[in-house]
Structures are given as C-alpha cells and as structure tokens.
XYZ file of C-alpha atoms in Angstrom:
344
model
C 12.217 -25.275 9.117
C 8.563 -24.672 10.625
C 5.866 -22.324 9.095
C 6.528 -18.759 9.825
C 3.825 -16.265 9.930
C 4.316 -12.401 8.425
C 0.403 -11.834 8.076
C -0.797 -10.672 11.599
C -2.902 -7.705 10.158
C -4.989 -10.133 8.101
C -5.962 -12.250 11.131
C -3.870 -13.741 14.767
C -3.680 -17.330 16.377
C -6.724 -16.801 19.293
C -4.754 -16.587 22.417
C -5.204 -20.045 24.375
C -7.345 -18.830 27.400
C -10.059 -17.393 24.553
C -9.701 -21.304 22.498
C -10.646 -22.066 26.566
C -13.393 -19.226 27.399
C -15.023 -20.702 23.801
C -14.809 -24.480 24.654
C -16.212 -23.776 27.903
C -18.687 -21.968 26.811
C -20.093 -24.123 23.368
C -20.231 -27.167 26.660
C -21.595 -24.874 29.632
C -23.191 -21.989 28.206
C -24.904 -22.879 25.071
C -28.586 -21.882 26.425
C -30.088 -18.849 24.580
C -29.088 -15.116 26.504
C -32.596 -14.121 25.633
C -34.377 -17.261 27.022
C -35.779 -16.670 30.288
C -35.529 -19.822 32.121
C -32.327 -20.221 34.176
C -30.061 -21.498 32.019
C -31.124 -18.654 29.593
C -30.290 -16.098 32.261
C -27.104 -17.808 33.391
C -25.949 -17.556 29.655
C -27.406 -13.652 30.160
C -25.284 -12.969 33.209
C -22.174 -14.528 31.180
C -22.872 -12.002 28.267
C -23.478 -8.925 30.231
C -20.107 -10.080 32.625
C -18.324 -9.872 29.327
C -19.831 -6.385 27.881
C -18.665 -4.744 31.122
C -15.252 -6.307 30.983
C -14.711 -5.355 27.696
C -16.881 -1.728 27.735
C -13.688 -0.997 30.999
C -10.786 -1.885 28.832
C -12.011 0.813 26.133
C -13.262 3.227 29.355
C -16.842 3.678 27.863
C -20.150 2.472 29.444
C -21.032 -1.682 29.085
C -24.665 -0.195 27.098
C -22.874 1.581 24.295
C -21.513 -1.719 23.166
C -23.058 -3.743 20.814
C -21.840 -7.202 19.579
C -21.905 -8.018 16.179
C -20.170 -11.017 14.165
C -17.975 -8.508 12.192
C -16.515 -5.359 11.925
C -18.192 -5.689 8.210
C -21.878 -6.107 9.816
C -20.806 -3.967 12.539
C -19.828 -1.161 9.823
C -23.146 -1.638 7.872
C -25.477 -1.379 10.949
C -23.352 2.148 11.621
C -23.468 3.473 8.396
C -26.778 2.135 7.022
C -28.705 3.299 10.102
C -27.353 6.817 10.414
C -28.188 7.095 6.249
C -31.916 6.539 7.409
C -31.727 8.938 9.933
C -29.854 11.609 8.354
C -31.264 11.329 4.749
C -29.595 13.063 1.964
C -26.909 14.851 3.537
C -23.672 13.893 2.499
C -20.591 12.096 4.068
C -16.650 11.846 3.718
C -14.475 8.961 3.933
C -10.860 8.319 3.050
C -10.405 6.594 0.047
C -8.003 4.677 1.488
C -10.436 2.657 3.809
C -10.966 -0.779 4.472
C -14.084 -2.700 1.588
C -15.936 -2.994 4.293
C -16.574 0.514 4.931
C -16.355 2.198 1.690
C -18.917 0.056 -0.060
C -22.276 0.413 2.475
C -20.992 4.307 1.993
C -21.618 3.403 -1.927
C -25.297 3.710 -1.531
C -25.477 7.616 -0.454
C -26.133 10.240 -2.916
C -23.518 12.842 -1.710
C -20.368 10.698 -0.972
C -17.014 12.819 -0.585
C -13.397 11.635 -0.371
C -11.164 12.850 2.575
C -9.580 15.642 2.949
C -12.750 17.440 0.996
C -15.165 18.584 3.467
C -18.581 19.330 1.993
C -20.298 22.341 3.598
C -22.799 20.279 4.967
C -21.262 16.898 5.432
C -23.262 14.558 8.206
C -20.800 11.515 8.496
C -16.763 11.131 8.530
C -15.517 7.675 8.133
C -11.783 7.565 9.571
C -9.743 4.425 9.705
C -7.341 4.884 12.829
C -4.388 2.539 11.364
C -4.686 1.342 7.320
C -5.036 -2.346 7.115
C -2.417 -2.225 4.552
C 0.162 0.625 4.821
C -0.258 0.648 8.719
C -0.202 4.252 8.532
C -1.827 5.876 11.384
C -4.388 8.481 10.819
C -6.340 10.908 12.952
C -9.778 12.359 12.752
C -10.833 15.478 11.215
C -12.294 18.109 13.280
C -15.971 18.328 11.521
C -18.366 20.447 13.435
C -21.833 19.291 14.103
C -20.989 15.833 11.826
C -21.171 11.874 13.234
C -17.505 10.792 13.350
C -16.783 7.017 13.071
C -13.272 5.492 13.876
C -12.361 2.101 12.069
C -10.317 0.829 14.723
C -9.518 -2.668 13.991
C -6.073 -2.713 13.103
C -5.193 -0.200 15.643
C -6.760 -2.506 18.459
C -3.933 -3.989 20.304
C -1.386 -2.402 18.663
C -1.444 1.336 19.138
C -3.362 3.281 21.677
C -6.690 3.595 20.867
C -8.639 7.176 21.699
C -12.231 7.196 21.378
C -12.605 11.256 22.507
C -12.827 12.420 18.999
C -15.235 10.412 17.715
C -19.159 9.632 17.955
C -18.753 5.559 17.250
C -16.181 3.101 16.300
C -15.804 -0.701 15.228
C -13.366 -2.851 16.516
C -12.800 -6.604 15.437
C -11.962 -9.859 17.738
C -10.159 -11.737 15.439
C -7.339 -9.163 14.936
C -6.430 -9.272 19.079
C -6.009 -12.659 19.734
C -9.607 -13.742 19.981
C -11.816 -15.929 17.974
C -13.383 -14.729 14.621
C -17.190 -14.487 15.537
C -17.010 -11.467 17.360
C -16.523 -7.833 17.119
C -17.883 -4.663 18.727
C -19.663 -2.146 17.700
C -19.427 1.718 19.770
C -21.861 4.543 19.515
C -21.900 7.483 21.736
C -25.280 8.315 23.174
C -27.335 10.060 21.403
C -26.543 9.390 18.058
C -28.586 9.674 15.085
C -29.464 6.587 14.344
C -32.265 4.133 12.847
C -32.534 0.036 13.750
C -31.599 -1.935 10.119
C -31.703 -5.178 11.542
C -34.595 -5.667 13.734
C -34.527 -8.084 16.709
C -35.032 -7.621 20.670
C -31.230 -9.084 21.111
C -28.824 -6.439 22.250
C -31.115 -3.621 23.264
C -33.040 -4.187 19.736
C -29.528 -2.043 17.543
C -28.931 -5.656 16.139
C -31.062 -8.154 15.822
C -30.109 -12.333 15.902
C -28.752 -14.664 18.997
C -25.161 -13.562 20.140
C -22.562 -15.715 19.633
C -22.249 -16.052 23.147
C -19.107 -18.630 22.895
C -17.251 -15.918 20.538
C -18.158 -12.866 22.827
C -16.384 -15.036 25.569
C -13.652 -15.672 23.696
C -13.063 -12.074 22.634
C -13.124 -11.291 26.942
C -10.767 -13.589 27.142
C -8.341 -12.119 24.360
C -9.165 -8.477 25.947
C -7.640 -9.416 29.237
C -4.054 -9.269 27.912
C -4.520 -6.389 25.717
C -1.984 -4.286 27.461
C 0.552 -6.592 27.546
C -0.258 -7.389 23.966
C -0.177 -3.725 23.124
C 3.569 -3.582 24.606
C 4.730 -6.482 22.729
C 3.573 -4.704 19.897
C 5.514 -1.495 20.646
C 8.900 -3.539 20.856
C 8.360 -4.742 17.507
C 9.579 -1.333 15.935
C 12.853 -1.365 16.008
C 12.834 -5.330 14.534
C 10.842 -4.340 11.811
C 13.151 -1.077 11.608
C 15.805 -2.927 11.282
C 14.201 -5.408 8.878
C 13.634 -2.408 5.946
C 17.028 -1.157 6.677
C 18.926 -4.293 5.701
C 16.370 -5.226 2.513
C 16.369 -1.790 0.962
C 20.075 -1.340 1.432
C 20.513 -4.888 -0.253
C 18.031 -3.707 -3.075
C 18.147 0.142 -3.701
C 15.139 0.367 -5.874
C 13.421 -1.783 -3.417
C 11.350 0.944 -0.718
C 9.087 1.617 2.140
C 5.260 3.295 2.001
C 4.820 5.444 4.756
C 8.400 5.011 6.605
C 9.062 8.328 7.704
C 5.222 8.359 8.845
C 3.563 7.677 12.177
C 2.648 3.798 11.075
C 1.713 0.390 13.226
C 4.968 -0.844 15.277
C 4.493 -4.523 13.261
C 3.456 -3.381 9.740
C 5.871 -3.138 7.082
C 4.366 -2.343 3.400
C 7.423 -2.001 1.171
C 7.759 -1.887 -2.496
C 9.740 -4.509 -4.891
C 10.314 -2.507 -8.242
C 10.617 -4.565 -10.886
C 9.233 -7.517 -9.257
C 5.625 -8.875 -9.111
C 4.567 -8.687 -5.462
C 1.852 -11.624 -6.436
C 4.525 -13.434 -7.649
C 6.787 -12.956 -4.609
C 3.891 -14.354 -2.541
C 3.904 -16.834 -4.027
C 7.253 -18.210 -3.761
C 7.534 -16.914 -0.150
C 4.620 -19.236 0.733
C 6.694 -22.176 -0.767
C 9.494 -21.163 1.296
C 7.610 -21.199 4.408
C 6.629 -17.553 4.847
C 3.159 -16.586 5.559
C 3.093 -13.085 3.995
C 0.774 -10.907 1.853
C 0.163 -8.595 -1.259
C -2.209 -6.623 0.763
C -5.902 -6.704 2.515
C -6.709 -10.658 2.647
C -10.246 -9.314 1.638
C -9.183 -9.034 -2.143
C -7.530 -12.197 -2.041
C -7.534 -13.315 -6.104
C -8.237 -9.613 -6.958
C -6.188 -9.320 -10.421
C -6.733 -4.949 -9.601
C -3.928 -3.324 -7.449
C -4.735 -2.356 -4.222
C -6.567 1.090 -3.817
C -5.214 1.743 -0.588
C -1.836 2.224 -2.257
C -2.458 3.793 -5.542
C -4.939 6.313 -3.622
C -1.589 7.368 -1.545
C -0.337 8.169 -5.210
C 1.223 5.263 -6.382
C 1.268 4.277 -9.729
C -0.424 1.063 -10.633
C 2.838 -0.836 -11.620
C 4.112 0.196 -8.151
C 0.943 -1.121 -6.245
C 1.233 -3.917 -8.037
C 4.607 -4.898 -6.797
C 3.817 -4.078 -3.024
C 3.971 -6.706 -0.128
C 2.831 -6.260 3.312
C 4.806 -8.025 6.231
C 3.002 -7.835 9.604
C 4.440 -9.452 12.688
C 2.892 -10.947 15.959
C 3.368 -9.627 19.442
C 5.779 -12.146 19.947
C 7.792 -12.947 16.793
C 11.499 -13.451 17.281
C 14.718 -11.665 15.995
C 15.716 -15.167 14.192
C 12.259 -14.995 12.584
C 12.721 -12.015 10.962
C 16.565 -12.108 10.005
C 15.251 -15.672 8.265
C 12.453 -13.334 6.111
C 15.003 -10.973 5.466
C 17.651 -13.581 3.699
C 14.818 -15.668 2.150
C 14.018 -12.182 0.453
C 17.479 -11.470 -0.556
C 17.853 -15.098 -2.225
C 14.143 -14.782 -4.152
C 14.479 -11.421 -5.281
C-alpha cells in the first residue's frame, strides 16, 4: 500500500502550478528585484504583481506586506522591532504558542501569560488556530496595546479575520506553496523599529527576496478558497475518525473536541501508550503522522502546548496529532483508523 500522509499541519505537498510559478521563475526571473537595469525591474514588476495578488486575497493594501523567508523571521522582525520601540512595557502571550513566537518574547523584561492582562501591557501575541491541538482562539480586546495574530495554521483552513488585530504572520509552506516564503502584516502606523537593515522591501527587512518562492506562494494563494472548502468538508471525516477509535479504546480521548478546532486536526490522547512510540510504528506501517509541532522533533520534554491546557505530563506524553490534506479520502482515513486499532 502507498505512503499515506496524516501530518498536513507540519508542512503540505506545494500545489503543482506553485512547483511551476518557481521553475519558471529560478529560469526567467532570476535577475535581482532591486537591480535597476531591465531585467532587474522585470523581476521588480513580477514581485510587486505578486504582493498585490496576495495583499487582495487577505483584503489589506499590497504596502503592508512584507516578505520574509519564515513565519520564524517574520515573528522576530514583529516582535523584536516593536520591543525597541516600545521599551520596557510589558506584553502577553498564550503559553500555548508556537517556539517561534514565545522565545523572541523571552528577551522582554515584563512578559505575561494569557489570560493575565498587565495594567499596562503594550503587545498581545495570539495564535488564531494551535499548531498542535487545532483549537481555534480569538483575540483579546486590549485597549491602546499592538495585537499580533499567528495565523499560519489557520491560513487555508479556517477564515482568517485580520479586523482585530494590528499585524499578523502567515506562512507559505502550510497552503500549498513552497517553503521560502511567508508574509509578514502590519497595520499602518505601528510602533515599530527596523532590526534588519536593508533597502529591500521598503527597508522593514533587509536581504534579496526570494523572488522564485514569493511566486510560488501567488501561485498556492490562487486556490485558497477552494482549498479553504476542501478543508471544511474534512470535519465530519475526521469526526467520524475519533468516534470509531475512542469507542474501540475507551480510555483513548480527544483535546479540544467539544471546542471550536481546525476542520483537519485531530490531537487525541492514547493512555497507557507512548505516543513516541506509536509514531514510530505508524511510520513503519506507512502512516505519516506526528507526536506534535515538527519543530521539537527529538525533544525527549512533552509538548507545552498540551500540558499548558492542563494536562499532566504522562498524558502529553502519550498525545498524537493527525492532520489531513484538503483532499484526503474516506479509504485513507478508515485505513488509519484500523492500522490504529491493530497497533494499539
């Protein structure tokens, strides 16, 4: 039987017209976008093309978009350059959050963990779907503070509303488009200092865009929508999935399952049973699946995202995460579902 693949939130195949956009581009476009001669500016016109494409499908304006080559680096120019600009005052995150938020947010003095709201606080850090859990979360209404939305597992998946917040990350690689590129939102306005200095993309981030990468992300954002209804559909499959493993296994269960959570992410505890392990032996049967954020891949600690949700360690320890693609299949799933049965 082929390869079957339960690990969409970690990363997605790139969708075949962004492989295209970034062949076509590495063999047509490779001059510099900052160059001034005309194969410079051609490769300028292809960039800017894209940054209006892409600023439409998230309805904000092409100039509030920067490109970065993460949602990491995008996430450390955000947070980094408002500390400069709003010094000592403190900000709030949810404990819950993705590495690559929570540890640039290390280096302030006054860090807070969500729902505590310090008097004072200047920043709130809110992830809009956990990478792990796929529990959907929504910002806190914080008067006169910078709000930043982690949206990249929501991307694609969920709608995404950028009203209640002052800037947001979003990455490529999670919609169908090539790893290489991600985006980086900030409202007007915003309190903020350059950390990474460089005339490329209105001098907020300095270095040569990856202009093959930013292509293939336009690419991948073309079929968002249907992408994002594929997605939807994928409820009642992965519904029905939980049902039939946790009526099979009554101490087996299901984080978040009663919760507003992603359509294709199912985080479900094995009690008694190493999730590591599990992995493990899935992998040798052919299933692609995972013990949590691919991030702390050969961590030997349990995942915080669970045990801050009040989990005890043995639990977290024992958790897997299943997360489909737009387009996996009934068979797929009912195949997961009796390979589970027979290894657990």
């Amino acid at each position: 039987m082929p390869r079957l693949y339960f690990d969409a939130n970690a990363t997605t195949p790139p969708h075949p017209e962004a492989v295209e956009a970034v062949r076509s581009a590495m063999a047509e476009d490779w001059a510099n976008p900052t160059s001034t001669h005309r194969e410079g500016q051609r490769a300028r016109f292809r960039l800017e093309e894209a940054r209006r494409e892409i600023a439409a499908s998230l309805g904000v304006e092409p100039g509030e978009l920067v490109f970065c080559a993460s949602a990491t680096e995008a996430l450390h120019l955000l947070t980094r350059g408002l500390q400069a600009a709003l010094g000592d005052r403190p900000a709030a995150v949810f404990p819950g959050e993705h590495s690559a938020c929570l540890n640039p947010l290390r280096d302030w003095s006054r860090l807070a963990w969500l729902p505590e709201l310090p008097p004072d606080c200047a920043t709130v850090v809110q992830m809009a779907a956990n990478n792990e859990t796929g529990l959907l979360y929504t910002m806190p209404a914080v008067p006169d503070a910078v709000r930043i939305k982690d949206c990249c597992q929501a991307w694609g998946k969920v709608p995404v509303d950028l009203s209640d917040c002052d800037a947001a990350v979003f990455s490529g690689h999670k919609v169908g488009g090539p790893r290489g590129a991600a985006l980086l939102w900030m409202r007007p306005g915003l309190p903020w200092e350059i950390v990474m200095e460089g005339p490329q993309e209105r001098r907020r981030r300095g270095g040569t865009e990856d202009l093959p990468a930013i292509l293939g992300l336009a690419a991948a954002v073309r079929h968002l929508p249907e992408r994002g209804a594929r997605n939807a559909a994928l409820a009642p499959l992965r519904d029905a999935f939980e049902a039939e493993i946790t009526a099979w296994n009554r101490g087996f269960g299901v984080i978040g399952r009663d919760l507003p959570r992603l359509p294709n992410t199912s985080c479900m505890l094995f009690r008694g049973r190493s999730g590591e392990a599990l992995q493990v032996a899935l992998d040798l049967a052919g299933f692609a699946v995972s013990t949590g954020s691919a991030c702390h891949s050969g961590s030997v600690k349990p995942s915080h995202a669970i045990t801050t949700l009040g989990y005890s360690l043995e639990d977290a320890r024992s958790v897997l995460r299943f997360s489909l693609l737009p387009d996996a299949l009934p068979g797929e799933v009912e195949a997961l579902a009796a390979a589970l049965k027979r290894l657990t």
